[in-house]
XYZ file of C-alpha atoms in Angstrom:
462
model
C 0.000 0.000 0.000
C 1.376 3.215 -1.409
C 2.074 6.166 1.571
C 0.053 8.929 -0.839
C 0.872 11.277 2.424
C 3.277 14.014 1.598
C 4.708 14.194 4.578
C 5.209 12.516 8.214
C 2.782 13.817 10.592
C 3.950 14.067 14.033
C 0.571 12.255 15.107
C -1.826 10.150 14.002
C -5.183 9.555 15.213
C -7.228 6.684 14.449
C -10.999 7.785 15.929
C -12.518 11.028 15.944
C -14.677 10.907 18.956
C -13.639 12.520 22.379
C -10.986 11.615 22.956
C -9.130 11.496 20.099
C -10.445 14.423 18.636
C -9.396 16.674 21.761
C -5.664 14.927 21.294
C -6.249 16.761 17.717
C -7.442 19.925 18.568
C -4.863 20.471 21.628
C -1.561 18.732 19.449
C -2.263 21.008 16.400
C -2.845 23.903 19.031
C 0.834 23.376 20.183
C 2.074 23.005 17.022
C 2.143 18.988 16.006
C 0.901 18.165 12.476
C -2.018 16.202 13.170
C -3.941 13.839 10.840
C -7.463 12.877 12.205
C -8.727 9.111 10.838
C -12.490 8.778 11.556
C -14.763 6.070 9.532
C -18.547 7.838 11.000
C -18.866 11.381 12.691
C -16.259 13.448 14.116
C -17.633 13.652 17.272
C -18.078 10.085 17.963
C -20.802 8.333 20.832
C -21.120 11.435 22.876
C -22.030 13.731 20.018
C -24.216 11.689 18.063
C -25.100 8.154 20.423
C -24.369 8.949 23.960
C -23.940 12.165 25.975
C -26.277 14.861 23.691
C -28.546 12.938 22.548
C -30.087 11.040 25.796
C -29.864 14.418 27.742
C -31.930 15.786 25.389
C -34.353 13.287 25.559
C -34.376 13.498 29.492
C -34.626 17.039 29.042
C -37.765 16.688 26.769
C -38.846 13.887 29.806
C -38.468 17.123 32.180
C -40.889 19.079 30.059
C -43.400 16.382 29.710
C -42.965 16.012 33.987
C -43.505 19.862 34.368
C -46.399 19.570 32.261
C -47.942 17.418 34.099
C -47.196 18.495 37.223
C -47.550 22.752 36.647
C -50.599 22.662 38.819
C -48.678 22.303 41.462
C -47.273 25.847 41.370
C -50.514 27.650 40.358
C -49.516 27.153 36.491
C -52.385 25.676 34.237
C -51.548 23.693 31.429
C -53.005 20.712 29.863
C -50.719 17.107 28.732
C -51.543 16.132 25.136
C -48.816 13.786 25.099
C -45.176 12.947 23.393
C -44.614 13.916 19.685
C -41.571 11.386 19.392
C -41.078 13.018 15.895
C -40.685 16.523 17.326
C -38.558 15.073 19.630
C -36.209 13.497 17.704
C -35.996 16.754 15.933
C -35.128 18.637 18.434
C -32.423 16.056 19.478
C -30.939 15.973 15.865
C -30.681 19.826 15.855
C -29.091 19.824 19.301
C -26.196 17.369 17.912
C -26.073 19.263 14.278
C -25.304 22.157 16.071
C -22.430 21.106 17.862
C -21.446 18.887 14.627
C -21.091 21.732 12.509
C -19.210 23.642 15.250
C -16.817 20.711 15.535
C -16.125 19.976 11.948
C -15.196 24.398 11.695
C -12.857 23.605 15.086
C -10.917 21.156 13.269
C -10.837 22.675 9.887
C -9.617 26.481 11.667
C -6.744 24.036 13.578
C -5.446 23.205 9.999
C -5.922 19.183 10.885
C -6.075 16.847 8.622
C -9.220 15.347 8.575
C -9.035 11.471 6.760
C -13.138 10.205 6.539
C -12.773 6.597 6.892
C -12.406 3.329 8.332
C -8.557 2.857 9.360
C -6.161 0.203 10.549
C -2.806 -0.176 12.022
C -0.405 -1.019 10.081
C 2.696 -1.005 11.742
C 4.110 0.682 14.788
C 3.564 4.579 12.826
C 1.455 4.024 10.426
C -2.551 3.738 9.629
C -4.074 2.372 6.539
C -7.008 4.130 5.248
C -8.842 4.592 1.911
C -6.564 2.660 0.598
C -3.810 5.327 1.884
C -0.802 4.238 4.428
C -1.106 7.377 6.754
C 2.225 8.006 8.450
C 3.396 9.659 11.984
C 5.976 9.715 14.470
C 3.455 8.530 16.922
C -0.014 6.852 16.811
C -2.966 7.556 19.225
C -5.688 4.768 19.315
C -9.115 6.039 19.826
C -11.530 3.616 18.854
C -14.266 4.362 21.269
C -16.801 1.206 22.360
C -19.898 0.046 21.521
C -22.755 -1.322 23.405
C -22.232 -4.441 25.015
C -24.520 -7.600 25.240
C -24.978 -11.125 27.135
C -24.159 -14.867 25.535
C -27.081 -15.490 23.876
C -28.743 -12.303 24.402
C -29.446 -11.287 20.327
C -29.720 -7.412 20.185
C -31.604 -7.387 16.678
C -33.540 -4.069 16.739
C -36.542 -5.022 16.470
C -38.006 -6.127 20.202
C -34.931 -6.365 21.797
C -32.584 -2.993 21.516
C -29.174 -1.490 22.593
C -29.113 2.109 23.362
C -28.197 3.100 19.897
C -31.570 2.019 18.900
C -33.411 3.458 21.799
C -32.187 6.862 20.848
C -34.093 6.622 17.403
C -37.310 4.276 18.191
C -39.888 6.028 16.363
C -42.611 5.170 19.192
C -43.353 5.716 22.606
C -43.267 1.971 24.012
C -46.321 0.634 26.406
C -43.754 -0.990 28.823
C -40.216 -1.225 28.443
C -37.938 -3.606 30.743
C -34.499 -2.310 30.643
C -31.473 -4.599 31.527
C -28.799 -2.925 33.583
C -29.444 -0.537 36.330
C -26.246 1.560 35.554
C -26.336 4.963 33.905
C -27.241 4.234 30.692
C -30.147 2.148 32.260
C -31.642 4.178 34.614
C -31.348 7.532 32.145
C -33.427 5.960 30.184
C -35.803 4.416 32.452
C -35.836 7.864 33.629
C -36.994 9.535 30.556
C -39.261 6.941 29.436
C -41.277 6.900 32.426
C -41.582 10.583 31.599
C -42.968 9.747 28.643
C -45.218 7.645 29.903
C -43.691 4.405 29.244
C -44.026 1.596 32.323
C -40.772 1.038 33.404
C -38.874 -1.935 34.925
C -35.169 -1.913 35.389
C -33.403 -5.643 35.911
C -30.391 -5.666 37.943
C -27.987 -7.996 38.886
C -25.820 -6.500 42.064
C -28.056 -5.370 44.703
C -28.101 -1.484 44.012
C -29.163 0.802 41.145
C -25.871 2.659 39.999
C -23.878 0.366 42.097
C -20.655 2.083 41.542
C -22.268 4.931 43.718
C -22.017 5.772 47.305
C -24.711 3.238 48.616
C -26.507 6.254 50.328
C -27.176 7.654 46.911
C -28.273 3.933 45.180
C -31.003 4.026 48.465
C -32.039 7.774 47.499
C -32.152 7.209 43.983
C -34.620 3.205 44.657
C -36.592 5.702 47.096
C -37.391 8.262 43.990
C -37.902 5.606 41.412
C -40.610 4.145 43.457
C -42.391 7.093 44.165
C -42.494 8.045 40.312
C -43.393 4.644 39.675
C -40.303 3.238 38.148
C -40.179 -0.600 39.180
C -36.894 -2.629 39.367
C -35.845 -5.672 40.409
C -32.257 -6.005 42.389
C -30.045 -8.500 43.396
C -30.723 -11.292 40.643
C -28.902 -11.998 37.247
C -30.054 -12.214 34.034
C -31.382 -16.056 32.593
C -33.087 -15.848 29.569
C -35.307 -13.607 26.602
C -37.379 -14.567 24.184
C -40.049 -13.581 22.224
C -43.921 -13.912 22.926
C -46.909 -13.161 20.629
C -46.672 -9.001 20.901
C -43.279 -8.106 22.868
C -40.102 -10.036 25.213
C -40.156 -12.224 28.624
C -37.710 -11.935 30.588
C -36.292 -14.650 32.901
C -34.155 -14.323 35.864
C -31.493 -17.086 38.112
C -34.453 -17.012 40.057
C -37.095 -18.130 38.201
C -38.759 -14.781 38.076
C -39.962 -13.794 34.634
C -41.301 -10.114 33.200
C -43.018 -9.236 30.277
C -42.910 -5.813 28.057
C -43.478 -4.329 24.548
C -39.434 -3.981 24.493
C -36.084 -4.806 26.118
C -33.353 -2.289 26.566
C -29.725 -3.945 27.094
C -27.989 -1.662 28.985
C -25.274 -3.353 30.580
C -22.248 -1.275 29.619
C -20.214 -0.605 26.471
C -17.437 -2.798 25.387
C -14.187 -1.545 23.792
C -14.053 -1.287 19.775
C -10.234 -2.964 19.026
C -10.921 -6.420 17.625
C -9.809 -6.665 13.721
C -8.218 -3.586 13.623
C -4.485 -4.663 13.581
C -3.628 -3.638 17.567
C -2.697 -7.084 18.406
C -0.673 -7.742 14.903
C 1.502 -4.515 15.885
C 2.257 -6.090 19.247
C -0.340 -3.576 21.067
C -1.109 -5.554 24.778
C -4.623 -6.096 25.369
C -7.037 -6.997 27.818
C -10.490 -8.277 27.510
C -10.681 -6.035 24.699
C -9.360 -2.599 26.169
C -5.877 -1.594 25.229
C -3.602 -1.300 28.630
C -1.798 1.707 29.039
C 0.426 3.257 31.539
C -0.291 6.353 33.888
C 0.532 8.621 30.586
C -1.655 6.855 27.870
C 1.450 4.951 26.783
C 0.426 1.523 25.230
C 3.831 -1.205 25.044
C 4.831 0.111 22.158
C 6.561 3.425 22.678
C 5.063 4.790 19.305
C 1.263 4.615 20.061
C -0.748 5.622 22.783
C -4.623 4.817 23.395
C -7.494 7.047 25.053
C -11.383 7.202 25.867
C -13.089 4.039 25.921
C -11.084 2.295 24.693
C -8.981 1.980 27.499
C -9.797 0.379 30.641
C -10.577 4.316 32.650
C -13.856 5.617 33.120
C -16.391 5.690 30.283
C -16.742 9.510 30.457
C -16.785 12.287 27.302
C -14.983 14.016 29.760
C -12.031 11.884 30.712
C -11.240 11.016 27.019
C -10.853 15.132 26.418
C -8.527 15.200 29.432
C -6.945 11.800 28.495
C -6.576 13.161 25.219
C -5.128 16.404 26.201
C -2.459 14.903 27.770
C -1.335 12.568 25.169
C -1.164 15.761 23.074
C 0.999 18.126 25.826
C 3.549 14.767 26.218
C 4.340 14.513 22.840
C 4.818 18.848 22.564
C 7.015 17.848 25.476
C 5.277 20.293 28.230
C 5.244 18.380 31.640
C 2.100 16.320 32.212
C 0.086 14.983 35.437
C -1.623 11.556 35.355
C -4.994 12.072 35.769
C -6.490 11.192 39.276
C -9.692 9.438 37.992
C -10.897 9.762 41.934
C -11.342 13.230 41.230
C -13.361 13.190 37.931
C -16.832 14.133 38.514
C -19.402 11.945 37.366
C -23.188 12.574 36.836
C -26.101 10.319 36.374
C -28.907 12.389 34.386
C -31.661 10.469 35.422
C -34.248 12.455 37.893
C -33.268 13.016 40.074
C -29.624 13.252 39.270
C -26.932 11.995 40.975
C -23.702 13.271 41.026
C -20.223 12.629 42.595
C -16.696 13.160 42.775
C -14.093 11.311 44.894
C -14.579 8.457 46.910
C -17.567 6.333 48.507
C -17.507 5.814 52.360
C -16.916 2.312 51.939
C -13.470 2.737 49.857
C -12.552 5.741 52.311
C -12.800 3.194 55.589
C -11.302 0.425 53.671
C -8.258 3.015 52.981
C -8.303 5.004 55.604
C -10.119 2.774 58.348
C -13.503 3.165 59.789
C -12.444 4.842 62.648
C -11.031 7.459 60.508
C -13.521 8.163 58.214
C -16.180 11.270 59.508
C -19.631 11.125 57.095
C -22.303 14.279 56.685
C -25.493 13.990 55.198
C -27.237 17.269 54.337
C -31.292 17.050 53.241
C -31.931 19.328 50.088
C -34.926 19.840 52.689
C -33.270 22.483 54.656
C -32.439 24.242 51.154
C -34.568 27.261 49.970
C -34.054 26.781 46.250
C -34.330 23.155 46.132
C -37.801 23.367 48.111
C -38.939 25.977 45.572
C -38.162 23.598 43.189
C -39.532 20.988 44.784
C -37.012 18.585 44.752
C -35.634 16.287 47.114
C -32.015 14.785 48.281
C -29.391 14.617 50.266
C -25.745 15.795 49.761
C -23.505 13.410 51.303
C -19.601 14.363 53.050
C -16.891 12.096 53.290
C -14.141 13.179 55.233
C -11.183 11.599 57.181
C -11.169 12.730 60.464
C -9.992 16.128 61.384
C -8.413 16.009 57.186
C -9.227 17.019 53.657
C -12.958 15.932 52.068
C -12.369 12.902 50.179
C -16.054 12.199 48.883
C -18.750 14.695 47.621
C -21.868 12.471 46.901
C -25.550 14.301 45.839
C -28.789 13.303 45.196
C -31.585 16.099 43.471
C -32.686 17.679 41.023
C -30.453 20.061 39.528
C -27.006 18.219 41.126
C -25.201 17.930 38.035
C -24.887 21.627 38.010
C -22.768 21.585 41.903
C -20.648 18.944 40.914
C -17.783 21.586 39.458
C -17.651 23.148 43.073
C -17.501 19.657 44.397
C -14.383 18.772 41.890
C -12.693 21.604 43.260
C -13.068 20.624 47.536
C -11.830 17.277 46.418
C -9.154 18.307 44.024
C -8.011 20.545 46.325
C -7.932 18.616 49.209
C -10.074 21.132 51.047
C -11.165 21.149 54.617
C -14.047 21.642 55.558
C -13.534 24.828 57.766
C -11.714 25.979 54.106
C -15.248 25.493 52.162
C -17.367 26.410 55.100
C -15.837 29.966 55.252
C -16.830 30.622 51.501
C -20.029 32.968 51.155
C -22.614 30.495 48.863
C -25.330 32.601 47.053
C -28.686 32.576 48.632
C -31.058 31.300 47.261
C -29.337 28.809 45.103
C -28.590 24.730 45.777
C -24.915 25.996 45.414
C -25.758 27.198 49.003
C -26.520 23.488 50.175
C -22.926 22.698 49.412
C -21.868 25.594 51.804
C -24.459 24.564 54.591
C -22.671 20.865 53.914
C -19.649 22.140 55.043
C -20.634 24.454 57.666
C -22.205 21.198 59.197
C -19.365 19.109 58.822
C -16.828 22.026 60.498
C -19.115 22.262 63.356
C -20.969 25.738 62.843
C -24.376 24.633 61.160
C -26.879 27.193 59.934
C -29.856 25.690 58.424
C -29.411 22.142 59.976
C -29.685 20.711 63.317
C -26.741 19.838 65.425
C-alpha cells in the first residue's frame, strides 16, 4: 500500500470521537501536524449516540414532567402527550449544532481530517482509503460500543441497545431495561416521563452500584415514588419472544413481560480486527492497557477514551486526550487522578459525585477514621422551591481534607464543578465552610454541607 501522504505527521489519530479528537485539537494547538482518521462522525458516541442525545431526551422527559405536574405551582396547562417526531428533531438539531461547530474547530486548527475506516499497520502508520497514513506517533481512539450477554441477540426489532433506543420512532407501552447503571436508569428515567411503564433488571443489589450506597437508596426511594419498578439482586437467565413483545427470565425463576427490552449493561471496547494485536499492542479483555501517561507497550502509540480500561466519560477522554497531546509537545504532564473526575447520572433526580464512597474511604483510611455528613436538600430554599428532594452526602477523614462529595436532586449535576474543586483541592471543611454560597441557590446546600461538617451549622440541626 502506497504512503500517498506528503509528509510525516507528528501524530496520528485513528478515531474522531472525544478523545481522540481533543488529542487533535490540543496537538495542532501546540504546534504537532495532526492527521485525524475517523470512519462515522467526528464527534463520535457522545455527540451523536451517547452524551447529547439522551440528555436531550431526558430534558424533553423534564418538560413532559412539568407539564404534568404545573398545577402544582398555580400554572395551568393541559398534557396532550409525546410527539416522538418533534422530539427526535429537536435532538438531531441539538447534535447538528455542535457537529457543525466541531467539523469548523478542526478545519480552523489546519488538521487533517481522513473520513474513513482505518487500521494499524505497523508501529507509525494507519491504513485508510486505501492510503498508508504516516506519523511519528499513533494515538488509538476507537471508542466502544454497546455491550450484550451470551445469547442475548440485540436485533432491533423487540430487543434494543441504546443506539436504537435513541431513534425508536414510538413511545413503548412498557419497556424492561437490563442494567441498572447509567445508561439504564437515564433511560428508564426519561421513558417513564414519557409515559412508558418502566422496569429496570439488575444484577448486584443497588441501582448505579458504583455509587455511594446512600445515593443507590435515594435514587430506589425516587424511582418508586415516580413509579419506576426494578428488580435487584438477581442476574439475568433468559429472553425470548412472545406473541406481541419479550419475557424476561431471571437465576431465580422470576420472569417479566414488556413491549421492548433495553440492554444496557455497559459498552465494550471497539479494538478487535483492527491490527492492535498484529503490531504487538497488549490487550485486555478487549481494552488496550496503558500506563499512567496513555502509553500503550509500544513506545510509538498511545490509546485514550473508551477504549482503554478508565472511566467511560466524554470528559475523561478530552482530558486523556489532552495529555497525550501536551507529552508529545514535550510540556510536563500529570496523570490524571480518575478519583477526582466528577461523574453525573442524568436520570431524575440526578446523581452526582466526585471522589470516593464511604466504603473505599474506611477500607483506605479505616472506619475509625472516616467522619460522614449527610445534608437534606430539605433544609435548602431553592431546592424546596423547586420541589425537589435529596441529600448531599460528606466524606471526610477525620480532622483532614474531604475525600467524597456524593448528591442526590434535582439540579445536582450543576454543583458537581464546586464539588471537583473541595476534592481536588484537598479542602477542609472549615476551608469550604468559610466561603459565602449565594442565597437562594442549591450551590448554598454545598456551603451549609460544610458548615455542618466544620461544626458551625446554619440551616441544619446539630
Amino acid at each position: 500500500m502506497a504512503n500517498d501522504a506528503s509528509t510525516v505527521f507528528d501524530l496520528v489519530i485513528l478515531g474522531g470521537g472525544s478523545g481522540g479528537y481533543a488529542a487533535a485539537l490540543r496537538g495542532a494547538q501546540l504546534g504537532l501536524d495532526v492527521a485525524l482518521i475517523e470512519k462515522n462522525k467526528l464527534g463520535g458516541t457522545c455527540l451523536h449516540n451517547g452524551c447529547i442525545p439522551t440528555k436531550a431526551l431526558l430534558h424533553a422527559g423534564e418538560i413532559a414532567d412539568q407539564a404534568r405536574e404545573a398545577d402544582q405551582f398555580g400554572v395551568l396547562t393541559t398534557f396532550q402527550g409525546i410527539d416522538i417526531n418533534a422530539v427526535h428533531k429537536y435532538k438531531d438539531d441539538v447534535i447538528s449544532g455542535l457537529y457543525k461547530g466541531l467539523q469548523g474547530l478542526i478545519a480552523s486548527r489546519k488538521v487533517t481530517y481522513i473520513e474513513g475506516a482505518g487500521r494499524l499497520s505497523s508501529p507509525t502508520s494507519v491504513d485508510v482509503n486505501g492510503q498508508r497514513v504516516q506519523g511519528r506517533h499513533v494515538l488509538l481512539a476507537t471508542g466502544s460500543v454497546p455491550k450484550s450477554l451470551p445469547g442475548l441477540d440485540i436485533d432491533g426489532n423487540r430487543i434494543i441497545s441504546s443506539d436504537h433506543a435513541l431513534t425508536l420512532d414510538r413511545v413503548p407501552q412498557s419497556a424492561i431495561v437490563l442494567g441498572g447503571g447509567v445508561i439504564g436508569v437515564e433511560f428508564a428515567s426519561a421513558w417513564k416521563s414519557f409515559g412508558t411503564d418502566v422496569t429496570v433488571i439488575e444484577g448486584l443489589k443497588h441501582l448505579v452500584p458504583v455509587e455511594d450506597e446512600n445515593s443507590s437508596k435515594l435514587l430506589e426511594r425516587a424511582f418508586r415514588k415516580r413509579g419506576i419498578k426494578f428488580n435487584l439482586g438477581t442476574f439475568f437467565e433468559k429472553a425470548e419472544y412472545t406473541q406481541d413483545g419479550v419475557r424476561v427470565t431471571l437465576a431465580d425463576g422470576k420472569t417479566f413481560e414488556a413491549e421492548i427490552l433495553l440492554v444496557a449493561i455497559g459498552r465494550g471496547p471497539v479494538s478487535a480486527g483492527l491490527g492492535y494485536e498484529e503490531q504487538g499492542v497488549a490487550t485486555d479483555r478487549g481494552y488496550v492497557v496503558v500506563d499512567e501517561y496513555m502509553r500503550t507497550n509500544v513506545p510509538t502509540i498511545s490509546a485514550v477514551g473508551d477504549l482503554v480500561p478508565t472511566l467511560q466519560l466524554a470528559h475523561v477522554g478530552f482530558a486523556e486526550g489532552i495529555l497525550v497531546a501536551e507529552r508529545l509537545a514535550g510540556l510536563k504532564t500529570v496523570p490524571i487522578d480518575y478519583d477526582g473526575v466528577p461523574r453525573v447520572t442524568y436520570c431524575h433526580p440526578e446523581v452526582a459525585s466526585v471522589g470516593i464512597t464511604e466504603a473505599k474511604a474506611k477500607e483506605i483510611y479505616g472506619a475509625d477514621k472516616v467522619v460522614a455528613l449527610k445534608y437534606n436538600l430539605a433544609g435548602n430554599g431553592k431546592s424546596k422551591i423547586l420541589k425537589t428532594a435529596g441529600e448531599i452526602k460528606l466524606v471526610q477523614v477525620k480532622d483532614g481534607a474531604v475525600v467524597g462529595v456524593h448528591m442526590v436532586g434535582d439540579r445536582m449535576g450543576e454543583q458537581v464543578g464546586e464539588a471537583q474543586l473541595i476534592y481536588n483541592w484537598e479542602a477542609l471543611p472549615a476551608e469550604v465552610a468559610q466561603l459565602i454560597h449565594a442565597h437562594p441557590t442549591q450551590n448554598e446546600a454545598m456551603g451549609e454541607a460544610h458548615l455542618a461538617l466544620a461544626g458551625k451549622p446554619l440551616h441544619s440541626h446539630d
